[in-house]
Structures are given as C-alpha cells and as structure tokens.
Coordinates of C-alpha atoms in Angstrom, one line a residue:
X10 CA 0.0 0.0 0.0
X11 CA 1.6 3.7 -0.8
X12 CA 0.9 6.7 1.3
X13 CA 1.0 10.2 1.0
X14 CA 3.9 11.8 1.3
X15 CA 3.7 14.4 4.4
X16 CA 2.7 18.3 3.8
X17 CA 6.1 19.4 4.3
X18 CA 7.9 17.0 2.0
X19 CA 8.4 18.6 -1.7
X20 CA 10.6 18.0 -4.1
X21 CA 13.2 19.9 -4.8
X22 CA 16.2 19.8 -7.8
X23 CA 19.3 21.4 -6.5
X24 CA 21.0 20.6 -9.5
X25 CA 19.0 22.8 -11.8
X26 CA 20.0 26.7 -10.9
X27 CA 16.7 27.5 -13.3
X28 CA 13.7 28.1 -11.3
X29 CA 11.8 27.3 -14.3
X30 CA 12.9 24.0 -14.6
X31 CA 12.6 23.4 -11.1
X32 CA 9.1 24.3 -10.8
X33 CA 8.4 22.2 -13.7
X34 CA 9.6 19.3 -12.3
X35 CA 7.7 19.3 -9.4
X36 CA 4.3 19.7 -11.3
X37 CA 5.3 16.7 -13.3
X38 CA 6.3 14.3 -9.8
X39 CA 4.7 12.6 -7.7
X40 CA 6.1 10.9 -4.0
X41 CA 5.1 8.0 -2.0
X42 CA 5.7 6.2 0.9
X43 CA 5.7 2.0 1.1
X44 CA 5.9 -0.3 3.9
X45 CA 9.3 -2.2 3.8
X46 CA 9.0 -5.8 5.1
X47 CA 12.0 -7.7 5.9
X48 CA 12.7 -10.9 2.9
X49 CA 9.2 -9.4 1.0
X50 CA 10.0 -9.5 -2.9
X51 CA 8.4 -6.7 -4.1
X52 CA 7.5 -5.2 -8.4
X53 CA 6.3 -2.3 -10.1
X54 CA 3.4 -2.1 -12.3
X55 CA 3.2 0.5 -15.5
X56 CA -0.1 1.1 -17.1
X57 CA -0.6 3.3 -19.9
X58 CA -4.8 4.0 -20.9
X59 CA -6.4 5.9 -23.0
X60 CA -7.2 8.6 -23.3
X61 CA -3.3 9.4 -22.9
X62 CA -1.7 10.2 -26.3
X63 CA 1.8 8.7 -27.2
X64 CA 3.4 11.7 -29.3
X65 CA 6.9 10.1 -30.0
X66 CA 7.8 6.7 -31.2
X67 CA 8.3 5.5 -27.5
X68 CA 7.6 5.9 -24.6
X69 CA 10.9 5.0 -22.0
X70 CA 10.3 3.6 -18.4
X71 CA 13.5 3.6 -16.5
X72 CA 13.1 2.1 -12.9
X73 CA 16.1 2.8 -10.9
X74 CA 16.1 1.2 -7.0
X75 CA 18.7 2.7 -4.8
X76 CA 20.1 5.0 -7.1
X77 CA 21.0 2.0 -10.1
X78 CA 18.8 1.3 -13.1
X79 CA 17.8 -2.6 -12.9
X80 CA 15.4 -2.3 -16.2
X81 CA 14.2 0.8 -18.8
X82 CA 11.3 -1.2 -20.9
X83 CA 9.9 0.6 -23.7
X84 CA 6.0 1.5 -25.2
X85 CA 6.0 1.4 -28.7
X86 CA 3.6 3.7 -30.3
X87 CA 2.0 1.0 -32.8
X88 CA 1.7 -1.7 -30.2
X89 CA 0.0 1.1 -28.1
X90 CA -2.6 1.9 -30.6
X91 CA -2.9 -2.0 -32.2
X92 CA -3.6 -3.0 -28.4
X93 CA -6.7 -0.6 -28.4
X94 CA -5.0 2.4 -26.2
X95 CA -4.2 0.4 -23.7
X96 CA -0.3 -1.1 -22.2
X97 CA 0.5 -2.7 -19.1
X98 CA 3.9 -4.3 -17.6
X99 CA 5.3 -6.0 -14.1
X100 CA 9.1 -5.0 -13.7
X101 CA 9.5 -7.6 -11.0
X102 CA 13.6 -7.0 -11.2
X103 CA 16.3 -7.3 -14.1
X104 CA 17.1 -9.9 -16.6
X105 CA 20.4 -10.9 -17.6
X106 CA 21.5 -14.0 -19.8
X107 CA 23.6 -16.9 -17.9
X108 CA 25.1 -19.3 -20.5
X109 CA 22.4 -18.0 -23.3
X110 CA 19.3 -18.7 -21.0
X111 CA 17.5 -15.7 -19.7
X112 CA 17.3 -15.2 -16.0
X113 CA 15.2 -13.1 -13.1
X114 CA 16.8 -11.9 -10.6
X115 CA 13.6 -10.5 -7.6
X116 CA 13.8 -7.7 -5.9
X117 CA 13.8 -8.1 -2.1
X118 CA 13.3 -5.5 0.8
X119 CA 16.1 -6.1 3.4
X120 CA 17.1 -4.3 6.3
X121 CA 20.4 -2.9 7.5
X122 CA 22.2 -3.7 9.7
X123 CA 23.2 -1.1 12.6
X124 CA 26.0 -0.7 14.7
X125 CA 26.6 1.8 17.9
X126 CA 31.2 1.3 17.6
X127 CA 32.6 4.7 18.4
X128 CA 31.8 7.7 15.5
X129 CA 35.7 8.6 15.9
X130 CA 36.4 4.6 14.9
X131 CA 34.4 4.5 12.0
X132 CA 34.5 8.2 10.7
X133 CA 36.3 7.6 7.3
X134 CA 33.4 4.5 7.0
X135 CA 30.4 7.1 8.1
X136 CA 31.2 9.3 5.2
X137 CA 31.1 6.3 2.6
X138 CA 27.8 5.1 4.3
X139 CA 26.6 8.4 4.3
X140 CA 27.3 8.9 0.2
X141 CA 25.9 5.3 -0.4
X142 CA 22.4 6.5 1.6
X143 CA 22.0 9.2 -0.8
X144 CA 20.0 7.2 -2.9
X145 CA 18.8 4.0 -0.7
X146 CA 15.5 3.8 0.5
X147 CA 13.7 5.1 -3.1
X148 CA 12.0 3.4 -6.4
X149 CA 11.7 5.8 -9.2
X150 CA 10.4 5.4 -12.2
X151 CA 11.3 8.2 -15.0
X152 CA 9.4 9.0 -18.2
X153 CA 10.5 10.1 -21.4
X154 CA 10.1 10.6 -25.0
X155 CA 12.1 8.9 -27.6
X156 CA 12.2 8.1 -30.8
X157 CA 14.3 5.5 -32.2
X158 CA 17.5 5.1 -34.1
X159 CA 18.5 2.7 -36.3
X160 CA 22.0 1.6 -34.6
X161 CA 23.8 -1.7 -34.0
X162 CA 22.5 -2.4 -30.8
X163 CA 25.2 -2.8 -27.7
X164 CA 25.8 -6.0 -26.2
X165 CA 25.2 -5.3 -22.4
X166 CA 21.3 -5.5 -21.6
X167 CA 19.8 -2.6 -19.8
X168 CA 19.9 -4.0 -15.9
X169 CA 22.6 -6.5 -16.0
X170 CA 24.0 -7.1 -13.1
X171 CA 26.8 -8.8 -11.4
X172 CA 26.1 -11.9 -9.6
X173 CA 25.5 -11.1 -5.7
X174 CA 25.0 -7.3 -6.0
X175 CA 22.3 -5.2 -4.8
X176 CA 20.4 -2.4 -6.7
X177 CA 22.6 -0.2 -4.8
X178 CA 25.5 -1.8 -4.9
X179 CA 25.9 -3.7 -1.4
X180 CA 26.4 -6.9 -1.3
X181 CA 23.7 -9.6 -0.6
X182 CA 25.2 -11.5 2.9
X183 CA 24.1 -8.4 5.1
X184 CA 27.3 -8.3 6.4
X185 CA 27.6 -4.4 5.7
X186 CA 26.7 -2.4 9.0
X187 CA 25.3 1.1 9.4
X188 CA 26.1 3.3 12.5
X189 CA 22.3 4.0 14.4
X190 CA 23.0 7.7 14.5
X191 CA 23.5 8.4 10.7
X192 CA 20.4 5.7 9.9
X193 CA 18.2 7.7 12.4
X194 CA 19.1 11.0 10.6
X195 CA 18.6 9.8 7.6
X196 CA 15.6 8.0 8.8
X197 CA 16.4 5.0 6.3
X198 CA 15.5 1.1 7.6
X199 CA 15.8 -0.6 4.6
X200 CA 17.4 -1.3 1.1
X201 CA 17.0 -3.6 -1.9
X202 CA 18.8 -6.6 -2.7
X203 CA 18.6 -9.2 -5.9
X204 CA 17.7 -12.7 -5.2
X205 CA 18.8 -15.9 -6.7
X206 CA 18.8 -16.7 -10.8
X207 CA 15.3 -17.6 -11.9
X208 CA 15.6 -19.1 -15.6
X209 CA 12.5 -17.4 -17.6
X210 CA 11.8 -19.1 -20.6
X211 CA 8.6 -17.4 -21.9
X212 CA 10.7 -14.2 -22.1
X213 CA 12.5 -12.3 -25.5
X214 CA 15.0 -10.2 -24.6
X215 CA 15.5 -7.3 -27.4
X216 CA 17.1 -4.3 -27.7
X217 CA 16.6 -0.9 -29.5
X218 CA 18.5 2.1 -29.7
X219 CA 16.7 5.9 -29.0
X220 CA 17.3 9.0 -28.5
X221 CA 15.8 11.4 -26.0
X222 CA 13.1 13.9 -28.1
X223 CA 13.0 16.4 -25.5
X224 CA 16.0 17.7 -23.2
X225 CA 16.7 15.6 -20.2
X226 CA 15.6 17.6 -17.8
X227 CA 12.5 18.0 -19.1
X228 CA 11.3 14.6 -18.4
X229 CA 7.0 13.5 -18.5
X230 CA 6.6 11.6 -15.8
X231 CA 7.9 11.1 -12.5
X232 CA 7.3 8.4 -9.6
X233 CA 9.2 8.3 -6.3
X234 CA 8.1 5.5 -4.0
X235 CA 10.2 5.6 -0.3
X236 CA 10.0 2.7 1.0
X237 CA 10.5 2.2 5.0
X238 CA 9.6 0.6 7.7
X239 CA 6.6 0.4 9.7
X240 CA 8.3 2.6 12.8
X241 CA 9.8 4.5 10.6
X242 CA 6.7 6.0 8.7
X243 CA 4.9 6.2 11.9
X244 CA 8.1 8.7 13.1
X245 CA 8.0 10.5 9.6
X246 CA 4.3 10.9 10.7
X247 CA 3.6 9.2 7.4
X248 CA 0.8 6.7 9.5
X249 CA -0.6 6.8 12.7
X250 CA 1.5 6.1 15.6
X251 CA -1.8 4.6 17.5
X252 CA -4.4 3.4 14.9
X253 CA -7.9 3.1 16.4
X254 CA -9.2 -0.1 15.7
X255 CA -12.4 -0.5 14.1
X256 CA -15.7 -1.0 15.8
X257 CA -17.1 -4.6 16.0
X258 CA -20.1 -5.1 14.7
X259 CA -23.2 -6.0 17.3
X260 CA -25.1 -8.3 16.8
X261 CA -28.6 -8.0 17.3
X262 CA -31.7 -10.7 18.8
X263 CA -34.4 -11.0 16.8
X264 CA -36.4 -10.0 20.0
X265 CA -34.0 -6.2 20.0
X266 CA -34.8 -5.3 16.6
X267 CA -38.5 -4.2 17.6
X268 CA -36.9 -1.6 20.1
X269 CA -34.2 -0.4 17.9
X270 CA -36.4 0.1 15.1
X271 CA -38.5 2.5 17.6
X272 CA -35.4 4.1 18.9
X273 CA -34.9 4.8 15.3
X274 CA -33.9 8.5 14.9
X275 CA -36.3 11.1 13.6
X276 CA -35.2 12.6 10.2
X277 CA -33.6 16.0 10.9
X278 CA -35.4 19.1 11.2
X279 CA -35.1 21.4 7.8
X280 CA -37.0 24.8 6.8
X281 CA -39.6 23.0 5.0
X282 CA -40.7 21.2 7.6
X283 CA -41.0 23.8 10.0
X284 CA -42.8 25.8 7.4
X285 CA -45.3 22.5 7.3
X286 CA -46.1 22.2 11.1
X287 CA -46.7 26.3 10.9
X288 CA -49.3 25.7 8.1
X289 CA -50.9 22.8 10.2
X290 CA -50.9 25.1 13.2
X291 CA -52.9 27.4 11.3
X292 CA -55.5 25.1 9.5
X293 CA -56.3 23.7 13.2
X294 CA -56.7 26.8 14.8
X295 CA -59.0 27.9 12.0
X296 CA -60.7 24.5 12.8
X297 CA -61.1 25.2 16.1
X298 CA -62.3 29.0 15.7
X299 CA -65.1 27.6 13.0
X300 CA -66.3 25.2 15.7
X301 CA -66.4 28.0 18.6
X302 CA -68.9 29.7 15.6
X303 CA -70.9 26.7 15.1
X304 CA -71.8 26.4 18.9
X305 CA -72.1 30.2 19.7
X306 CA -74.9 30.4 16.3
X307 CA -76.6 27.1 17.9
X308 CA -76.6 28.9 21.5
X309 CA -78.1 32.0 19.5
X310 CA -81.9 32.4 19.4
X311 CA -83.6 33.3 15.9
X312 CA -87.3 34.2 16.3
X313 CA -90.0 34.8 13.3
X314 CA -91.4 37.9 13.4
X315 CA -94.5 36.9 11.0
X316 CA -95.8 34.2 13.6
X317 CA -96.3 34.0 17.9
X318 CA -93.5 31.4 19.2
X319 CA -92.7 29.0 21.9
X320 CA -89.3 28.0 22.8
X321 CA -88.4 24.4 23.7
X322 CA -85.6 22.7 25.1
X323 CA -83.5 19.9 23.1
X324 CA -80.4 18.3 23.5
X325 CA -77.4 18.5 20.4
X326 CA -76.2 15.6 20.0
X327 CA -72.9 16.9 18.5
X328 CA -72.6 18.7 21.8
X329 CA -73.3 16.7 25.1
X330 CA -71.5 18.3 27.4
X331 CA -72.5 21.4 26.2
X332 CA -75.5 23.9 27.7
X333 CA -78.6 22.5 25.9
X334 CA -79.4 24.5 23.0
X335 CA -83.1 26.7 22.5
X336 CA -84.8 26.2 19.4
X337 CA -88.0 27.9 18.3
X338 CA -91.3 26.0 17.2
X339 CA -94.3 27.5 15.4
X340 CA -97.3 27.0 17.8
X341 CA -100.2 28.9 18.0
X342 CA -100.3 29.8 21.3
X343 CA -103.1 32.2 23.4
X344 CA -101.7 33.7 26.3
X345 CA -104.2 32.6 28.8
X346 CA -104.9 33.3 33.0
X347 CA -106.0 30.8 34.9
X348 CA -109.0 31.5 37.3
X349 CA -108.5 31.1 40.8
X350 CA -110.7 29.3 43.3
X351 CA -112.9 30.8 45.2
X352 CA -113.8 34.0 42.5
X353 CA -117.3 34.9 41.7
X354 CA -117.6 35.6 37.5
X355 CA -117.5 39.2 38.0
X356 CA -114.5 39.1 39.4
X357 CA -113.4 36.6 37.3
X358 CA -113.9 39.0 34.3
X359 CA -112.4 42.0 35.8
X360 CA -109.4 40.4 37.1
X361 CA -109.1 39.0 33.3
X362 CA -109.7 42.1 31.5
X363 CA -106.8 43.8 33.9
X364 CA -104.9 40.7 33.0
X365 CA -105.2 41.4 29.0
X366 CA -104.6 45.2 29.4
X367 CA -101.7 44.5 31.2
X368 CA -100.5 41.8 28.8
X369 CA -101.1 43.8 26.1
X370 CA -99.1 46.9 27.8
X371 CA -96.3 44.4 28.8
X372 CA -95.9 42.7 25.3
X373 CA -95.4 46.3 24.0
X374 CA -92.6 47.1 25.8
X375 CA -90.9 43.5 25.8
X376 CA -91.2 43.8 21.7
X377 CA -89.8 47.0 21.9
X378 CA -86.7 45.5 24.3
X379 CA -86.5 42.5 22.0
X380 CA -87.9 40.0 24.9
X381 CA -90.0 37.3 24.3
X382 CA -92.3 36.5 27.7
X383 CA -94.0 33.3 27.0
X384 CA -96.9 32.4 29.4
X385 CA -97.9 28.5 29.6
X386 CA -101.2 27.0 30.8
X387 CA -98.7 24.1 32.7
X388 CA -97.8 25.0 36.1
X389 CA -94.0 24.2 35.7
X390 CA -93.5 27.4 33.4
X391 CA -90.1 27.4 31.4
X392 CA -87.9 30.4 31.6
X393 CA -85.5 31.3 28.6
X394 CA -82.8 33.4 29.4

C-alpha cells in the first residue's frame, strides 16, 4: 500500500539553478511512501490507458532502485494503438543472460544492519555510508520521450548485473553495518537486494536504440516511492502512531430489533418542515375557531317575526357536554290566565280584563326590548334566558 507523502515534504532539484525548470519538475512528480518488510520480494506495475496520447515513437520507463537502473522497458507507439490504447507491464527485477538462458533476478526489501562502535572509529566508513544512503531507501520510475535510431544495438542488456550485487551496490550476505546515528538522521531502515537466478523461458530479450526527443531535464513523468519501515513511517508521521481499531459489529436478537427500530432516529429538522407544522398550526386553529362559531350560532336564538312562538328545550347531540341548546317552534299559542278558586264571575272578568290590558301593555314594551315572555297554561312554566 503507498501513502502520501507528508505536507512538508516537496521536491526539490538542487542541481537545476533555473527556477523554471525546477518548478516544472515538481508539477510533473509525484512521492510515496511504502511499507518495507523484511525478505518481501516486491514489483512495479506500469499502465498506460487511453485517453493518454503517445506523441513520440516510444515511450521509455526507467526504474532505478537505490540510485541504479535494474530495467528501462519501452511503449511502442503502434503496439499502443494495435492494443486498443491500452499497455501494461510488471518490472518484478532485471534480466540478464547466464550461458544463453534468460534469467530473473527479484527484488527483495532487506534491512540494515546497525551498529553503535565509536563515530571517531568508524569516521572515514560514516562518510562512505553516508554517500551510499543518498539514494537507498527510493523506487523511481522516469518517463520520457524517444524516438528510435537505427544503430547496431550494444551488447550489455539494460539492468545487468553482477552476480550477488544489490540495486545499490551492497552486497547480498548483510554483512555491511550502518552506524544507528547516521540511519536515524537519515531516517532510512531498509534497502533492496537481488535474489537468486530464476531461468525465464517465456521471455524475449531485445534491444533498441533511442534517443531522448526532448532535453533531459524536461522529463514527463515522474514516480518516487520511499520505502521504509513500519516505525519508521509512523516517526515521519507518514501513519498513525496509534491506529484506532475499528468497531465490532453488534449483533442483534431478533427480539431487540422491535426496540431499535422505535429508537430509530427522527429525520432531521429542515425549513420545509417547520414551514409545514406552521401551516398545520394554522389550519387547526381555524378549525377550532369555525367550531367555537358553530356552537355560539346554535346557542343563538332566531325568532319569526310573522308568527307567535314558543321556545323548547333539546339536547345537540354533537354537543353533550355542552349547555342544551333553544330552538324555536311555530305553535299557535293564546296567552291565557288561569281562574282562581274561590272567584265569583264578576270578578273573574275584571281580574281578566286587567290581566289582557296589562299583557297587552307588557308585550309592547318587551317587543320594543327584544324580549319574548311566554306564558304557559302548565304549572311548571319554562324560563328562557
């Protein structure tokens, strides 16, 4: 897996004194970090997709690994476009021939050995170990244009090497020690060593001369992948020091899932909603308002004024609980006055023509106050207020 490379780390090219160039170059890099396990073989992958364009005859990959190239494989143009825009390779280390048989020779991560002997012992070795960590610790991969040249090819293959050599140049026993101090200044862990001869049979080896199409420091592409250990990225700040682990998952009875589905949140509160319970707020209140109308016209009394009434009593049955509610009836009604006991019929007629007169005199002025007196011949009268 690659990481990032941190915020602070950027490329820069001391050997170019144009600014130009420099900034160039970084716009065209880009820089990794890998995890470096001890005795892991490692490769590189290239891939080339549409919709890229190849605009020279090749295209050159060369993969240097501690500083030495180990393989620079080549896109041709027309296998690029016969293949449909589309090229892929694994570099997994460099071929050589052994007795006219092609051989692999793997990459392997391997780490240095340290020692803590006196800096004033080993000060002319520091300075060699500090000139031959220049360039461990790093994969890059260069791009360029070329086009070819027709050229007796030379007889060394691109990433020969001798037999027990590193990419780097140390040898493969791990004999060769590193002082601690200079290894944690140069925060380095690891390097890359060749394994054994692997006979590949499947393989063509075959050469072809190019030349560069544009100036060399004006390259297309370029891929830096530092590879380190574990500790070491984790010090560079590269990863987490203290990863936290990820959650288990729960499990969950059969019997839970009832109560978590009603602990379920609610959906979270926006503008529209709130503008939806205002509008509901409103619709009931206007509900409740046109109810409050409804009872106060039902408690209301509406007489005819072509017609004597009498008021009754009924119950609403939309309304219980409420006060009952007076309705008026069309009934011919007389007002009449009972006789009392005892009365001779003169009497009787002068106490019922006082009576009249002073119905009639009493109706006047109740029509004129908008009262209706209602007299019954029963002896439970009703009252109407």
């Amino acid at each position: 897996m690659a990481y990032d490379a941190p915020a602070e780390s950027v490329l820069e090219d001391n050997s170019s004194k144009d600014e130009h160039i420099a900034k160039y170059q970084r716009s065209v890099t880009s820089i990794k970090y890998v995890e470096a396990i001890s005795g892991k073989k490692f490769a590189i992958s290239l891939q080339v997709e549409d919709p890229f364009d190849v605009t020279s005859d090749y295209l050159a990959f060369e993969i240097l690994v501690d500083g030495k190239t180990v393989s620079s494989p080549l896109l041709a143009k027309s296998g690029y476009i016969h293949h449909g825009l589309s090229w892929s390779k694994v570099i997994e280390g460099p071929y050589k021939r052994v007795d006219g048989t092609v051989v692999l020779k793997h990459m392997v991560f391997a780490e240095l050995l340290t020692t803590s002997e006196s800096e004033h012992v080993l000060k002319v070795i520091l300075n060699e170990q500090k000139k031959s960590l220049v360039d461990s610790g790093e994969i890059v991969v260069i791009v360029t244009r070329r086009d070819r040249v027709v050229v007796p090819a030379p007889a060394v293959l691109p990433g020969s090497v001798a037999g027990d050599k590193t990419a780097s140049g140390q040898d493969t026993t791990g004999t060769t020690k590193y002082h601690t101090k200079l290894l944690a200044k140069e925060a380095q862990s690891h390097s890359t060593v060749l394994g054994n001869n692997v006979a590949v049979d499947s393989i063509k080896l075959k050469q072809i001369q190019t030349k560069l199409v544009d100036r060399p420091e004006r390259f297309l592409a370029k891929f830096c992948f530092r590879y380190r250990s574990r500790e070491k990225l984790q010090s560079l700040l590269v990863i987490d020091r203290n990863p936290s682990p990820e959650p288990e998952p729960v499990q969950v009875e059969a019997e839970e899932t009832p109560l978590l589905a009603r602990q379920t949140p609610s959906p979270p509160f926006t503008p529209n909603d709130a503008e939806k319970r205002l509008a509901k707020m409103k619709e009931d209140l206007q509900k409740k308002q046109e109810e409050i109308d409804r009872h106060m016209r039902e408690f209301s009394i509406k007489a005819d004024d072509n017609a004597e009434s009498v008021a009754t009593i009924i119950d609403d049955p939309d309304a219980a609980s409420m006060r009952p509610a007076v309705q008026l009836q069309n009934l011919p009604t007389t007002p009449r006055i009972k006789r009392k006991r005892g009365v001779d019929d003169g009497e009787s007629a002068a106490a019922s023509a006082r009576a009249t007169k002073k119905a009639k005199s009493k109706g006047k002025q109740n029509r004129d106050r908008q009262y209706i007196e209602i007299s019954s011949d029963s002896e439970d009268a009703i009252q109407v207020e």
